[in-house]
Tab-separated table of C-alpha atoms in Angstrom:
chain	number	residue	atom	x	y	z
A	1	UNK	CA	-0.017	0.130	0.006
A	2	UNK	CA	2.698	2.347	0.831
A	3	UNK	CA	4.516	1.622	-2.504
A	4	UNK	CA	1.145	2.436	-4.305
A	5	UNK	CA	0.822	5.508	-2.406
A	6	UNK	CA	4.364	6.534	-3.102
A	7	UNK	CA	3.775	5.998	-6.957
A	8	UNK	CA	0.635	8.112	-6.916
A	9	UNK	CA	2.069	11.137	-5.115
A	10	UNK	CA	5.110	10.657	-7.668
A	11	UNK	CA	2.776	10.674	-10.623
A	12	UNK	CA	0.622	13.879	-8.992
A	13	UNK	CA	3.582	15.564	-8.789
A	14	UNK	CA	4.867	14.917	-12.314
A	15	UNK	CA	1.627	16.205	-13.733
A	16	UNK	CA	1.571	19.424	-11.568
A	17	UNK	CA	4.897	19.917	-12.714
A	18	UNK	CA	4.054	19.376	-16.578
A	19	UNK	CA	0.697	21.685	-15.962
A	20	UNK	CA	2.641	24.321	-14.340
A	21	UNK	CA	4.963	24.819	-17.668
A	22	UNK	CA	2.416	24.784	-19.863
A	23	UNK	CA	0.335	27.790	-19.643
A	24	UNK	CA	-2.491	29.402	-21.942
A	25	UNK	CA	-2.223	32.981	-22.148
A	26	UNK	CA	-4.774	35.628	-23.506
A	27	UNK	CA	-5.245	39.301	-23.560
A	28	UNK	CA	-3.432	40.251	-26.937
A	29	UNK	CA	-4.123	43.292	-29.157
A	30	UNK	CA	-3.242	44.051	-32.519
A	31	UNK	CA	-4.969	46.842	-34.409
A	32	UNK	CA	-5.077	47.580	-38.116
A	33	UNK	CA	-2.866	50.768	-37.579
A	34	UNK	CA	-0.195	48.125	-36.245
A	35	UNK	CA	-0.713	46.178	-39.278
A	36	UNK	CA	0.967	46.459	-42.977
A	37	UNK	CA	-0.059	44.558	-45.793
A	38	UNK	CA	-3.011	42.234	-47.161
A	39	UNK	CA	-3.733	40.276	-43.811
A	40	UNK	CA	-4.277	41.497	-40.157
A	41	UNK	CA	-3.830	39.047	-37.369
A	42	UNK	CA	-5.752	38.878	-34.138
A	43	UNK	CA	-4.380	36.893	-31.712
A	44	UNK	CA	-6.973	35.811	-29.014
A	45	UNK	CA	-4.738	33.607	-26.803
A	46	UNK	CA	-1.211	31.795	-26.744
A	47	UNK	CA	-0.595	28.205	-25.429
A	48	UNK	CA	2.672	27.803	-24.213
A	49	UNK	CA	3.600	24.128	-23.845
A	50	UNK	CA	6.905	22.034	-23.342
A	51	UNK	CA	6.888	20.750	-26.885
A	52	UNK	CA	5.310	23.524	-29.058
A	53	UNK	CA	3.482	26.878	-28.797
A	54	UNK	CA	0.011	27.557	-30.514
A	55	UNK	CA	-1.167	30.670	-31.372
A	56	UNK	CA	-5.158	30.991	-31.822
A	57	UNK	CA	-6.421	33.966	-33.551
A	58	UNK	CA	-8.142	35.117	-36.573
A	59	UNK	CA	-6.843	36.095	-40.001
A	60	UNK	CA	-8.784	39.296	-41.345
A	61	UNK	CA	-8.706	39.977	-45.039
A	62	UNK	CA	-10.746	41.828	-47.881
A	63	UNK	CA	-13.936	39.836	-48.210
A	64	UNK	CA	-14.388	37.803	-51.515
A	65	UNK	CA	-10.768	37.737	-52.525
A	66	UNK	CA	-8.192	35.344	-52.513
A	67	UNK	CA	-5.048	34.907	-50.452
A	68	UNK	CA	-2.034	32.798	-50.107
A	69	UNK	CA	0.572	32.336	-47.168
A	70	UNK	CA	3.779	30.736	-48.178
A	71	UNK	CA	5.701	31.470	-45.199
A	72	UNK	CA	4.591	32.534	-41.569
A	73	UNK	CA	7.288	33.382	-38.915
A	74	UNK	CA	7.408	35.318	-35.426
A	75	UNK	CA	9.709	38.054	-34.939
A	76	UNK	CA	10.550	38.656	-31.445
A	77	UNK	CA	11.575	42.115	-30.087
A	78	UNK	CA	15.231	40.957	-29.942
A	79	UNK	CA	14.983	40.212	-33.885
A	80	UNK	CA	14.873	36.328	-33.683
A	81	UNK	CA	12.829	34.809	-36.463
A	82	UNK	CA	10.957	31.727	-35.325
A	83	UNK	CA	9.208	29.907	-38.326
A	84	UNK	CA	5.709	28.110	-38.106
A	85	UNK	CA	5.468	24.257	-38.145
A	86	UNK	CA	1.986	24.211	-38.855
A	87	UNK	CA	-1.109	25.930	-39.256
A	88	UNK	CA	-4.730	24.786	-39.123
A	89	UNK	CA	-7.553	27.257	-40.882
A	90	UNK	CA	-6.263	27.430	-44.157
A	91	UNK	CA	-3.213	25.345	-46.063
A	92	UNK	CA	0.139	26.923	-46.364
A	93	UNK	CA	1.250	27.703	-50.007
A	94	UNK	CA	-2.513	27.158	-51.181
A	95	UNK	CA	-4.699	29.939	-52.536
A	96	UNK	CA	-7.753	30.310	-49.849
A	97	UNK	CA	-10.914	32.421	-50.184
A	98	UNK	CA	-12.131	35.258	-47.879
A	99	UNK	CA	-15.785	34.794	-46.753
A	100	UNK	CA	-18.257	37.154	-46.404
A	101	UNK	CA	-17.091	38.660	-42.967
A	102	UNK	CA	-13.218	38.504	-44.432
A	103	UNK	CA	-12.270	36.582	-41.311
A	104	UNK	CA	-10.957	32.872	-40.888
A	105	UNK	CA	-10.035	31.295	-37.386
A	106	UNK	CA	-6.873	29.508	-37.261
A	107	UNK	CA	-4.404	27.780	-34.826
A	108	UNK	CA	-0.747	28.359	-35.842
A	109	UNK	CA	2.123	25.942	-34.107
A	110	UNK	CA	5.474	27.133	-33.556
A	111	UNK	CA	8.408	25.365	-31.896
A	112	UNK	CA	8.489	25.853	-28.068
A	113	UNK	CA	9.514	29.226	-26.831
A	114	UNK	CA	9.363	31.367	-23.720
A	115	UNK	CA	6.286	33.756	-23.146
A	116	UNK	CA	6.600	37.045	-25.191
A	117	UNK	CA	5.034	40.241	-24.325
A	118	UNK	CA	5.066	41.350	-27.826
A	119	UNK	CA	6.243	40.163	-31.082
A	120	UNK	CA	5.508	40.480	-34.998
A	121	UNK	CA	3.590	37.814	-36.912
A	122	UNK	CA	4.833	38.094	-40.408
A	123	UNK	CA	3.242	36.455	-43.499
A	124	UNK	CA	4.839	36.046	-47.107
A	125	UNK	CA	2.858	35.246	-50.178
A	126	UNK	CA	2.593	36.124	-53.873
A	127	UNK	CA	0.718	39.610	-52.939
A	128	UNK	CA	3.922	40.402	-50.625
A	129	UNK	CA	4.528	40.586	-46.847
A	130	UNK	CA	1.969	41.320	-44.182
A	131	UNK	CA	3.109	42.050	-40.615
A	132	UNK	CA	1.044	42.381	-37.411
A	133	UNK	CA	2.334	43.858	-34.023
A	134	UNK	CA	0.914	41.791	-31.467
A	135	UNK	CA	1.081	43.337	-27.741
A	136	UNK	CA	-0.031	41.650	-24.461
A	137	UNK	CA	-2.558	43.765	-22.788
A	138	UNK	CA	-3.055	42.068	-19.335
């Protein structure tokens, strides 16, 4: 019984340590005035995990037009560029159509990174480069 209790406590503390490392953070802003190009990014939250960083948000563009994202990166305030590893909501290097409201919900994966208070999301495609400055508000 003591061995079972010891293993259970060890599992509990290991789980707490893993949960403490992962953090889903919300409270970000990006305004049209802080964005350039054809795409505006609105970040709703960021999930900092030990294995990846997932950015949840919305791509905003001109309704009833098409767009393509060939490369998606984050640039830190220190100038470090981090490339995305995956995106859900649109496909990389494929044209997509903006709907009536010009908004598409996305989840963008990046390698694991420390929490950032501000950064720039940069997308590149056939129509040029779009940049959005994202700032933590809370």
